[in-house]
Short mmCIF file of C-alpha atoms in Angstrom, two decimals:
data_model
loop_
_atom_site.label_atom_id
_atom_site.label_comp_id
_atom_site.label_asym_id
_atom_site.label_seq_id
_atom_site.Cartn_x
_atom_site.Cartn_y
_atom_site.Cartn_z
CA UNK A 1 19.94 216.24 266.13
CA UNK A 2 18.62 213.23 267.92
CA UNK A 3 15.35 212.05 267.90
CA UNK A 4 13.66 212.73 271.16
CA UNK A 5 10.96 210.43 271.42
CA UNK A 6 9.50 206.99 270.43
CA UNK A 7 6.45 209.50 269.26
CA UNK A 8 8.95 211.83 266.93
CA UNK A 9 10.48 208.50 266.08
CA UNK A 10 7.26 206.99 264.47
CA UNK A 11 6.20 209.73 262.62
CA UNK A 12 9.64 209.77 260.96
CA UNK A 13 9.19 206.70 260.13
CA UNK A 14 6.21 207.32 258.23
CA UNK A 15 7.29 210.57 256.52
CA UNK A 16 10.21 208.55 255.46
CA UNK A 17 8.11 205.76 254.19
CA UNK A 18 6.54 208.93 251.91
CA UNK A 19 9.53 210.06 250.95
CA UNK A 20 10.63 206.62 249.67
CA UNK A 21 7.28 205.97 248.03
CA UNK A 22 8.19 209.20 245.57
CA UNK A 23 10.78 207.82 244.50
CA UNK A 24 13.71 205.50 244.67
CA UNK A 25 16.45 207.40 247.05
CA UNK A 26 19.43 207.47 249.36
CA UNK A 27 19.89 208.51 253.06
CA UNK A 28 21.63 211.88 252.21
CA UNK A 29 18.50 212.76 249.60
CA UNK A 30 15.81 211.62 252.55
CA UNK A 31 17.68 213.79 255.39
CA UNK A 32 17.80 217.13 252.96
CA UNK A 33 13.84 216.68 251.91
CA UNK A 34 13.39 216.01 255.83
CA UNK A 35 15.05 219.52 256.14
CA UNK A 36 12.79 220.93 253.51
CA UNK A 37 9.46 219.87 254.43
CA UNK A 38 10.77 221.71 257.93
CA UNK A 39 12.11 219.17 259.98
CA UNK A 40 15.03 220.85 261.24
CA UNK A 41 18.57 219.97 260.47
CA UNK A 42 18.81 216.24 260.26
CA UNK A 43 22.31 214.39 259.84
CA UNK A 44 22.19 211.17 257.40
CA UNK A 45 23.50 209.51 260.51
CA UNK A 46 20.20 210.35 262.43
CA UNK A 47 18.03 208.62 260.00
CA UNK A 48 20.21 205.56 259.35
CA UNK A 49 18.96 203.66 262.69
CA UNK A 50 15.62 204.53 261.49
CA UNK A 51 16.27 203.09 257.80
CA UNK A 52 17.72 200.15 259.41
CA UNK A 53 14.37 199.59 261.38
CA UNK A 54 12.49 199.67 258.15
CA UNK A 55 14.70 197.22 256.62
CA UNK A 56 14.65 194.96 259.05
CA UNK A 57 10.89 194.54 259.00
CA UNK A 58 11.26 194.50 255.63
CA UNK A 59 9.21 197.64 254.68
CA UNK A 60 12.21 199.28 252.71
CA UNK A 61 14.78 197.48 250.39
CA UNK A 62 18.02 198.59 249.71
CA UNK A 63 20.20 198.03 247.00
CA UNK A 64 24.25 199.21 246.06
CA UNK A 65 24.16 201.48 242.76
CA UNK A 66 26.67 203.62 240.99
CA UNK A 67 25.96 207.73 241.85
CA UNK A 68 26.41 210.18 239.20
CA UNK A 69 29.77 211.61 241.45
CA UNK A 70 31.49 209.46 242.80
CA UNK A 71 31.37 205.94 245.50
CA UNK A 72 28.57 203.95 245.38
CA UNK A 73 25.40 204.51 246.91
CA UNK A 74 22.51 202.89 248.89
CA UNK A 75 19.18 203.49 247.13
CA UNK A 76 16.31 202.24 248.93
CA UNK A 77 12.78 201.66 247.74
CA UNK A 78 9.15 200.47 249.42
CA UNK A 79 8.27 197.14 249.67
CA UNK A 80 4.64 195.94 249.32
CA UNK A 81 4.36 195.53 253.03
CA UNK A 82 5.99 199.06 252.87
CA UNK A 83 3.21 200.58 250.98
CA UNK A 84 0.47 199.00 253.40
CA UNK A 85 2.58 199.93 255.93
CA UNK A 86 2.76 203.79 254.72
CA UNK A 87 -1.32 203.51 254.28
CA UNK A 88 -1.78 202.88 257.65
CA UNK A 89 0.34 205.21 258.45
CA UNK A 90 -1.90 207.88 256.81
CA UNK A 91 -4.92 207.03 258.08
CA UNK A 92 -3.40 206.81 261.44
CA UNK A 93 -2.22 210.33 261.01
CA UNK A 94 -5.19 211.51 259.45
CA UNK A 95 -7.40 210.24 262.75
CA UNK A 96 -4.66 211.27 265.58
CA UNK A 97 -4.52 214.74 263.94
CA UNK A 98 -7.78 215.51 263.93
CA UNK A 99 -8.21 214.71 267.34
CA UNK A 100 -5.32 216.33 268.13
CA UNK A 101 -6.74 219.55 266.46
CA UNK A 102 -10.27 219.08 267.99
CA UNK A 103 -8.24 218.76 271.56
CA UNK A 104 -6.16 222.32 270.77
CA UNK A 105 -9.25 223.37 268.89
CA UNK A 106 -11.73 222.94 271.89
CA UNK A 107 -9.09 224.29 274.32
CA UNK A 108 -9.12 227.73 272.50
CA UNK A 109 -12.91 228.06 272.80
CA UNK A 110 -12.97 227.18 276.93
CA UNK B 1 33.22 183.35 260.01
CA UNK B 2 31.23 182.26 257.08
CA UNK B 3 32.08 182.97 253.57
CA UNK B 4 29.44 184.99 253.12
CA UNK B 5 30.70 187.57 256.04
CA UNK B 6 34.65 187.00 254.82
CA UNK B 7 33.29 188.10 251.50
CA UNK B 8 31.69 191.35 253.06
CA UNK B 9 34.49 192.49 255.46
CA UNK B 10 37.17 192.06 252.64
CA UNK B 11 35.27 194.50 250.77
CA UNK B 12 34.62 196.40 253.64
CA UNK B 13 38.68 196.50 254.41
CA UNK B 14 39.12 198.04 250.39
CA UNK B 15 36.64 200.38 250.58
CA UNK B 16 37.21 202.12 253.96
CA UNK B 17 41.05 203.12 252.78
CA UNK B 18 39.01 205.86 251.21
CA UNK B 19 37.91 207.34 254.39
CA UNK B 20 40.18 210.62 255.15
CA UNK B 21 42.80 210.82 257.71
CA UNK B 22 40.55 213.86 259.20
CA UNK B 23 37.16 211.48 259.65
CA UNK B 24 39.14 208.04 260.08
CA UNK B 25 39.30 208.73 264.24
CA UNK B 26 35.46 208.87 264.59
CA UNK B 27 34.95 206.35 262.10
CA UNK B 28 37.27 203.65 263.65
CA UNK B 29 35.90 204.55 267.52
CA UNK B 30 32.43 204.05 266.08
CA UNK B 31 33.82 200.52 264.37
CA UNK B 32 35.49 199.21 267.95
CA UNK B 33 32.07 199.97 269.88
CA UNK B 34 30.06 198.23 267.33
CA UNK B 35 32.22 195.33 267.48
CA UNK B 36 31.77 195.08 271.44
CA UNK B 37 28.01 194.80 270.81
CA UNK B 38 25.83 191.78 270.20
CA UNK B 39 25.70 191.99 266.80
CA UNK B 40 26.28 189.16 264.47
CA UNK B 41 29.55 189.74 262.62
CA UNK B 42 27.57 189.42 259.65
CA UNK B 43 25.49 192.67 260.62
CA UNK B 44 28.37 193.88 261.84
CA UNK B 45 29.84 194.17 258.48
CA UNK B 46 26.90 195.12 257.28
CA UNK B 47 26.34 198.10 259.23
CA UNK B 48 29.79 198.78 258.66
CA UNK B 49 29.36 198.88 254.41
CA UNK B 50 26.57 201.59 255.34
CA UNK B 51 28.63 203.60 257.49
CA UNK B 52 31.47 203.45 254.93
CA UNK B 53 29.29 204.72 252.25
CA UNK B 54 27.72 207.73 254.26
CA UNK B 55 31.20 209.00 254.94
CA UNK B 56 32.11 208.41 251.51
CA UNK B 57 29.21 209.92 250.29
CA UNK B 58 29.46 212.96 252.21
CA UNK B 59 33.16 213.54 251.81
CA UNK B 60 31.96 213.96 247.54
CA UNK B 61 29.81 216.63 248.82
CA UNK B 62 32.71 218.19 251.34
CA UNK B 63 30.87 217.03 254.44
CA UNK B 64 32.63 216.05 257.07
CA UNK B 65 31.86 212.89 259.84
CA UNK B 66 30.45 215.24 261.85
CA UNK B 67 27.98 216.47 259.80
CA UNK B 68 27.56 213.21 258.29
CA UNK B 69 27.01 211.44 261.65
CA UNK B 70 25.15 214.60 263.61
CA UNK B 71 28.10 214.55 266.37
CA UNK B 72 26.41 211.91 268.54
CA UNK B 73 28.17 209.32 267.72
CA UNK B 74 27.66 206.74 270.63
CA UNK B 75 23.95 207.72 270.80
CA UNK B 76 23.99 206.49 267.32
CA UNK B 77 25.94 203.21 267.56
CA UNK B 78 23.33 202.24 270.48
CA UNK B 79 20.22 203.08 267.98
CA UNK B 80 21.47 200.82 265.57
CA UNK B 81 22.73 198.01 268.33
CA UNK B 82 19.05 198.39 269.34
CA UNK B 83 17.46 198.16 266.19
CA UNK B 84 19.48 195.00 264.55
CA UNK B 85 18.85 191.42 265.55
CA UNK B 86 20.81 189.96 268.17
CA UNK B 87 22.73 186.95 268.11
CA UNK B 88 21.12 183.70 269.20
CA UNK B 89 22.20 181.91 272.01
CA UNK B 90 23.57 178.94 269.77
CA UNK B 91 25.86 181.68 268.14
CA UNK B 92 26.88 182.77 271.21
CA UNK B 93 27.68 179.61 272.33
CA UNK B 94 29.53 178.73 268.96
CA UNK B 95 31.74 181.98 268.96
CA UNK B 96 33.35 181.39 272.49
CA UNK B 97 34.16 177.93 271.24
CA UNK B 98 36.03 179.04 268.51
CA UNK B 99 37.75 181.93 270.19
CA UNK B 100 38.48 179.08 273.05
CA UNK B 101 39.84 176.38 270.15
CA UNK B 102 41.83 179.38 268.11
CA UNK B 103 43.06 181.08 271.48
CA UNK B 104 44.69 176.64 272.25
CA UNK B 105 46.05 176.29 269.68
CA UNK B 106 47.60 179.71 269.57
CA UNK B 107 49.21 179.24 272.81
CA UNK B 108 49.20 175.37 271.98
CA UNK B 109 51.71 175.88 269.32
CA UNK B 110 53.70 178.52 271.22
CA UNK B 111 54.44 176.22 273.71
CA UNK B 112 55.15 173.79 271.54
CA UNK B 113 58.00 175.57 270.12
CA UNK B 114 58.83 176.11 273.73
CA UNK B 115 59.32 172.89 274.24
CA UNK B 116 61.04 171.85 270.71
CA UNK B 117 63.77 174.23 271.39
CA UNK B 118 64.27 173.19 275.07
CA UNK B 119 64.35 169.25 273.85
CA UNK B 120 66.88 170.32 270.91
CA UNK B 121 68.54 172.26 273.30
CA UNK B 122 68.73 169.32 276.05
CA UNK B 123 71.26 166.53 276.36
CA UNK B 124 68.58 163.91 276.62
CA UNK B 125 66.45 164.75 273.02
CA UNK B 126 63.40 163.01 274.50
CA UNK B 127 61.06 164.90 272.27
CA UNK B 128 58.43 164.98 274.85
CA UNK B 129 56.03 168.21 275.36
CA UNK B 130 55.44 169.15 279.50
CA UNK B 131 53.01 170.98 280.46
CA UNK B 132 52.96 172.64 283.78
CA UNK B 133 50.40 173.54 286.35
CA UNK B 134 52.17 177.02 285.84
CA UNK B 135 51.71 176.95 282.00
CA UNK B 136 47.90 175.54 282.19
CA UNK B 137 47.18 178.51 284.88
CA UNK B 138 49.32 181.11 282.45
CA UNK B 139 46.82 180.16 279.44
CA UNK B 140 43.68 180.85 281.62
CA UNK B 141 45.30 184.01 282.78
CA UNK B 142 46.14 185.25 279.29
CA UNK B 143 42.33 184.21 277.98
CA UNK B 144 40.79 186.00 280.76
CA UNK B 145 43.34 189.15 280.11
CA UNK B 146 43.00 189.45 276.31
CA UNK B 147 38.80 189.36 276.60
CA UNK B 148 38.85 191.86 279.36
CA UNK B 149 40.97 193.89 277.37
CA UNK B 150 38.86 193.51 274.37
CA UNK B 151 35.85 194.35 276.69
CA UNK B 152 37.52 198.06 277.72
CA UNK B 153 39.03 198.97 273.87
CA UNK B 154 35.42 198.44 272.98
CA UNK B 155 33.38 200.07 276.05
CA UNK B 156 35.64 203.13 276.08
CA UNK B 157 35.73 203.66 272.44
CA UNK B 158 34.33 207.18 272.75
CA UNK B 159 35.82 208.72 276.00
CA UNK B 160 38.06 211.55 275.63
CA UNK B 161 41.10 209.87 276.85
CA UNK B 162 43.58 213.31 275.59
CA UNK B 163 44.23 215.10 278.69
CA UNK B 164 45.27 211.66 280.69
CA UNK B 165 47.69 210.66 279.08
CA UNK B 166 50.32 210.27 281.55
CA UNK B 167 47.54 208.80 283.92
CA UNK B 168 46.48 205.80 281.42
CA UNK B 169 49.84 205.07 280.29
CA UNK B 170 51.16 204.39 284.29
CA UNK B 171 48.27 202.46 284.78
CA UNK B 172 48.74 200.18 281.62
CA UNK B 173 52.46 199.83 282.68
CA UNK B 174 51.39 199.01 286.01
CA UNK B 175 48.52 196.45 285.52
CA UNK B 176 50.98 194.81 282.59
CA UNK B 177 53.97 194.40 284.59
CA UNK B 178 51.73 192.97 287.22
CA UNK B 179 50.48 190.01 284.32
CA UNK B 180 53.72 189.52 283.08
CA UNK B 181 55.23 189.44 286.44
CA UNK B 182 52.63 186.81 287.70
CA UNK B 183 53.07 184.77 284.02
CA UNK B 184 56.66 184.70 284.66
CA UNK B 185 56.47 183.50 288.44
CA UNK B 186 53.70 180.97 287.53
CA UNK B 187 55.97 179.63 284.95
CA UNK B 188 59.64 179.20 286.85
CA UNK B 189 57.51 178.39 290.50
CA UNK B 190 54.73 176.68 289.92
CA UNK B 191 56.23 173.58 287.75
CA UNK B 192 54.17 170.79 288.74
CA UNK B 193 54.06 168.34 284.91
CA UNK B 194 50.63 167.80 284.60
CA UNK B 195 51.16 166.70 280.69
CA UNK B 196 54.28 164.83 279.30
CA UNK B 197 53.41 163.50 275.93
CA UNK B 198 55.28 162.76 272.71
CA UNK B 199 55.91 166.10 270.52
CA UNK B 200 54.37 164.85 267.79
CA UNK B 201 51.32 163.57 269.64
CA UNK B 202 50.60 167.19 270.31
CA UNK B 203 51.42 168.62 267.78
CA UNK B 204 48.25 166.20 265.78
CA UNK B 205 46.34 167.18 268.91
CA UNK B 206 46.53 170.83 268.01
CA UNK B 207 46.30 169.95 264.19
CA UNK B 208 42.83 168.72 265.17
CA UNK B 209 41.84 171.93 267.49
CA UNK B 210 43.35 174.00 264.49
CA UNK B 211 40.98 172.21 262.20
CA UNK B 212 37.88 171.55 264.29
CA UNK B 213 37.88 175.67 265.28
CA UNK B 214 37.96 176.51 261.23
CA UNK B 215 35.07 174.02 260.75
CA UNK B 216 32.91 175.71 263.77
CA UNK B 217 33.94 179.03 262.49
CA UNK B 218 32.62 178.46 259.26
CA UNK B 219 29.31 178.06 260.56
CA UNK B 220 29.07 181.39 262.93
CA UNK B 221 27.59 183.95 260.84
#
């Protein structure tokens, strides 16, 4: 799947900025969680613009390490411009959902 | 290309022989369009090393590129074109010089040879290099050939090109006998000397574009 929207694309972006937080990981790890927490089915491919984005503005870091099977893999890990990054990203969420949910909310009682 | 990039795509070369047969296809069509794009060839590589390790990672799991890479390939180059910086106009500028200074001296020594077997050859052992009008218009036509070639392999990475075959091979035979045809007439009809030098004056001359394109090169990232 490809993401649709620069909406979609932003909230990815933060709920890969949690994922990261967690705990040290690679782009295979971050699409299957993705598929857990109900995303859909996500290809590593998908995310890896995304990852790329985050890298470049230098709210993820990525480094080369040996994998338990096999080639080598990129783990990546927040930044501390990452972790304010991810904050705001919470409150942000935290605000647009509830109006979101006072909108849909609202709507039910008309 | 710095040493720093050299470095990179060496490694990059080493690792991708791992890629299978069965994913190499979609991996190299994804390669050529990336290389078309603005890209640094530093990020190029870059991007590359990731790619190399998702496939690589996936075929430990038994994954295929396809479900590695979603199936949307092209949609997926153009993210990442998008998202990585582009390169500066002074790097621009820089790379066309040094595919200008590599592509003279290419054809600079070529001719050379040309003209060191024709003075051998000759009576009169002058050991002097001319240089045509027909020659001087056959590098400009083989310069502007080779980058629009470049420019297709890399736009048309991704089209299906399987069910015309016959189609695309006329047409290259066509449009290359036309080149070759009009490289061959431009150098037996069109023989105006605009250059007669000494051999060995030239071959300094290119010595010095030789040297002066490695220099440039080693400062494009």
């Amino acid at each position: 799947m490809l993401i649709p929207s620069q909406m979609l694309k932003g909230i990815l972006e933060g709920c890969i900025l949690e994922i990261i937080q967690k705990r040290e990981t690679y782009a295979y790890e971050i699409a299957k969680q993705l598929e857990e927490y109900g995303f859909g089915s996500i290809s590593e491919g998908t995310i890896y613009p995304i990852i790329l984005r985050l890298q470049k503005n230098e709210l993820l870091k990525g480094t080369l390490k040996d994998s338990n099977s096999g080639p080598k893999r990129k783990y990546y890990r927040l930044t501390v411009k990452g972790v304010d990054n991810l904050n705001q990203f919470k409150d942000n969420w935290q605000e647009m959902s509830l109006a979101v949910n006072q909108l849909l909310g609202g709507e039910d009682n008309e | 290309m710095n040493k720093l990039t050299k470095e990179l795509l060496k490694k990059n070369n080493t690792r991708e022989k791992a890629i299978f047969k069965s994913n190499n296809d979609i991996y190299t069509n994804m390669i050529v369009y990336l290389r078309g794009s603005d890209l640094t060839e530093y990020d190029q590589e870059v991007v590359r090393a990731d790619i190399i390790e998702l496939i690589l990672d996936g075929q430990q799991r038994g994954d295929d590129i396809q479900k590695v890479m979603g199936g949307q390939y092209k949609e997926i180059c153009d993210e990442i074109i998008e998202v990585m910086p582009k390169k500066t106009k002074k790097e621009v500028t820089l790379e066309y010089v040094v595919i200008s200074l590599n592509a003279l001296w290419i054809l600079g020594v070529i001719a050379l040879v040309k003209n060191l077997i024709t003075n051998v050859i000759s009576e009169e052992n002058q050991m002097v290099f001319v240089l045509t009008l027909g020659d001087m218009i056959n590098v400009a036509v083989i310069i502007f050939v080779a980058n629009i070639i470049i420019w297709y392999v890399t736009q048309t990475a991704f089209e299906a090109r399987a069910d015309k075959k016959i189609l695309t091979y006329l047409k290259i035979w066509f449009i290359a006998t036309v080149i070759f045809g009009a490289i061959i007439f431009n150098s037996i009809y069109i023989d105006m000397v605009v250059v007669s030098i000494s051999l060995w004056l030239i071959a300094v001359i290119l010595l010095l574009i030789f040297i002066t394109g490695k220099m440039i090169s080693k400062k494009v990232s």
